[in-house]
């Protein structure tokens, strides 16, 4: 296929979902079937186009050096023109494979999941807009359009998180998400501006594959001094955007609350696409990080934040009861893994883990949605048949609680309110679901094992192992302090990951049902289970695209396919990363933490599964409350940032606005009224008075004139005489 | 030096005639009786006559123009007096009043 | 002081005094008599001016005819005596007359003024030429001028001039014609009215009075309601 055709497909690929958004929003808003069909078909169209592009370029050797794309001049800026365009390079191609596939599956899933919601069409409109924006971001060849789509996704995230907008928790979560990512976006914008000021362009290829540009950015000192180069500052600012969008510490607080949105949204936004976009951008700017110094400030910052976030997320996830919250913190943790990988320079490992994570995390979220649906079905089944107990009592509250269809999600803080309203997302209400929902169980198990990094057969193992190998090599072999720290932290986090994954699986599926609802749960419809199955296939086998060449058994098994991803993506960088020689130590660590964590979880939760009402052993930990309340970061931010601003805003409204500004305005009105009255007076007295006086004057003259004509002889004589004398004198004395 | 005839300068006559003229003028303008008004007119005409004769005598006694003019004035004065008085009587018969102020129909 | 001067002064004072009396007295009869006295005085002035013919003519015509006429008119309008002699514009008239007298004095008096018009700011705007001019003193003549005597034949010359084609024949004839017309007119004006005419006169007068009253009522001067507009009033007389 010719390069022009590929470029055309790149231009066209984001369009179908965007058009679907417009069509649904404007025209088919009232027709559910039509809207969802349009949305799904548009996504399929986009998928087809993306796949065509991918399968045309996946075997190109130097795609990184010579990416395929096209530009148009868009923004005239003085003497130059800012070009925007599309490009497909190895990194973009990888995303072109993953993103539309995940989105299509989620769309299909949503048809079943959201079927009972009255605002079904609105959901698909927003979802289409979101998918279109993500596609647009993936094909963008410059930072400006990337940012535009970035912001557009932020808006969609806000709309979708706050989809159930009657619930205060939902719209508050939406605002929190928007505000928090805004902080990151501002840093990104600053970085973008600075970059443009330094280089005069925003095109990725022109900046990031251009030796001279990178060297000059590295040589120039940062505008604030700070001891780093311009490249470093720009990289840090751009990383700020990643911190916001990909929920790294300190801007991680929005992601758990974002679970207020419908589950497909959680799957899509917070697993497959939006949070990946942050890492995607960071990967694109990897050359800039390199230019700012191999062991420079930028890398260090990235690595530290990534490692800490990985640890933070894992520890909190251990103490959560809500099935979606566990996955949310798990996402935060796994993103931390990727960021840490970038921080130690493991470019390919980070990209690899991003790819695998998208699949198995989306799978886990969708499966959890299936679980929630099943438990809710069971709950209704119970209440319809009039069973006693909590179920009957809480059904009314349950209905009053959501008020928008039976299958609304029930986001809840992680408090233990099993006695009050029934929470279908609380794992303590589940149990024994492996018999009632076998497909969901199987797929969830696969996803969970992938997350934990079960050796060899799950994709998660291979990508995590890659990170460990890089960290171990750079850290303990070559002696880089940051890499060592990253290695240790990530190992601990991986251990906890496996543990809480097993905890989650055991509590949800194993043992006996702990509630009536769980006892009557039913498997979900095929439109929901089909995507689960497809995703689990990927969760198992996608890992084989980057097996190390020297890996025992498996390396020989794939033969030339070893390190396929690395070879493909490597051309993105100016310096080809050298493949590491096989070292069994990190592999053993990978296997050890995975199996060890899973075994520990099995021991605690699966051997003697929890009964109803039994307290979770995890609560016995002294740090339980600290972990359950998410290390109190939300409260801290509220105290430092939100409350003072709120107070200022209230005060401003009360004092300044009402007193000062309103008084000024009222004074202005009064003054204006007085001026107007003054003018009216002036008009009345002077102008009208003047014209009246003129009238009176002329009438007086007329009256006087009229009186001259008395009709009396003598009077006429006198008048005549006066006139004559006047004329006589005039002529006598003046004209001679 | 002025014209002097027998010690009387011309201007004496002129002053007298001016004064007489003004007196007559006042009578015409300020009297409430139509006949008195006509009397004033007669005085004015006489003053004019004095003027004429004085100038004739002092400046051109040989020509007759001054005399002729004076004669005409005399005759016209008489005729005018006759008509005027006839009018007054006629008006008196009709309106029982000879107050000129009451005769005010000469207007729009 | 020559005798003529004395005579002149006496006669002049008499004339002016009588004239003043004429215009200020309430009694018309007295006024007529004083007017006769004034005429006499004027005749005396004519004599001083060597115009004996005119002195006689003055006496004959003015005193003999006009004054009689006036007395007759006074007699016939006896009902109107005893009024205040001054009318409403008397003061204005007096002021104006004073001004007229001043102007005439300036014109006829012995003074000859030289007015430099250019120096008067407002007047100079109106003046045609701004050279200093002489005003007044018409009677002034260069000194040493001798006043010619009256010819002996001045009466005959005067009479001849009246019938001379090249002199004053035309005005003479016109005057004669005028006298004729005046005679006829005066008779007609003052004739006795026939009863019908009398009634007509009275009716006209009544109508006029009504009109006047109507006008005054409309203006609000008289009490009573105003009647319909003019067109609606039935009028018996033809206009």
GROMACS .gro file of C-alpha atoms in nm, chain A residues 158 161 170-182 252-257 413 630 634-635 637-638:
model
   27
  158UNK     CA    1  -1.549   1.470   3.317
  161UNK     CA    2  -1.750   1.024   3.532
  170UNK     CA    3  -2.069   1.149   4.096
  171UNK     CA    4  -2.052   1.509   3.995
  172UNK     CA    5  -1.809   1.588   4.272
  173UNK     CA    6  -1.587   1.311   4.142
  174UNK     CA    7  -1.613   1.452   3.791
  175UNK     CA    8  -1.508   1.797   3.907
  176UNK     CA    9  -1.227   1.648   4.113
  177UNK     CA   10  -1.099   1.455   3.812
  178UNK     CA   11  -1.112   1.760   3.593
  179UNK     CA   12  -0.948   1.988   3.844
  180UNK     CA   13  -0.670   1.749   3.932
  181UNK     CA   14  -0.578   1.670   3.574
  182UNK     CA   15  -0.596   2.042   3.506
  252UNK     CA   16  -0.343   1.044   4.180
  253UNK     CA   17  -0.643   1.137   4.391
  254UNK     CA   18  -0.893   1.162   4.110
  255UNK     CA   19  -0.870   0.809   3.979
  256UNK     CA   20  -1.035   0.619   4.265
  257UNK     CA   21  -1.321   0.866   4.274
  413UNK     CA   22  -1.665   0.494   4.997
  630UNK     CA   23  -0.572   0.605   5.103
  634UNK     CA   24  -0.742   1.339   4.991
  635UNK     CA   25  -0.794   1.489   5.334
  637UNK     CA   26  -0.530   1.818   4.983
  638UNK     CA   27  -0.869   1.925   5.103
   0.00000   0.00000   0.00000
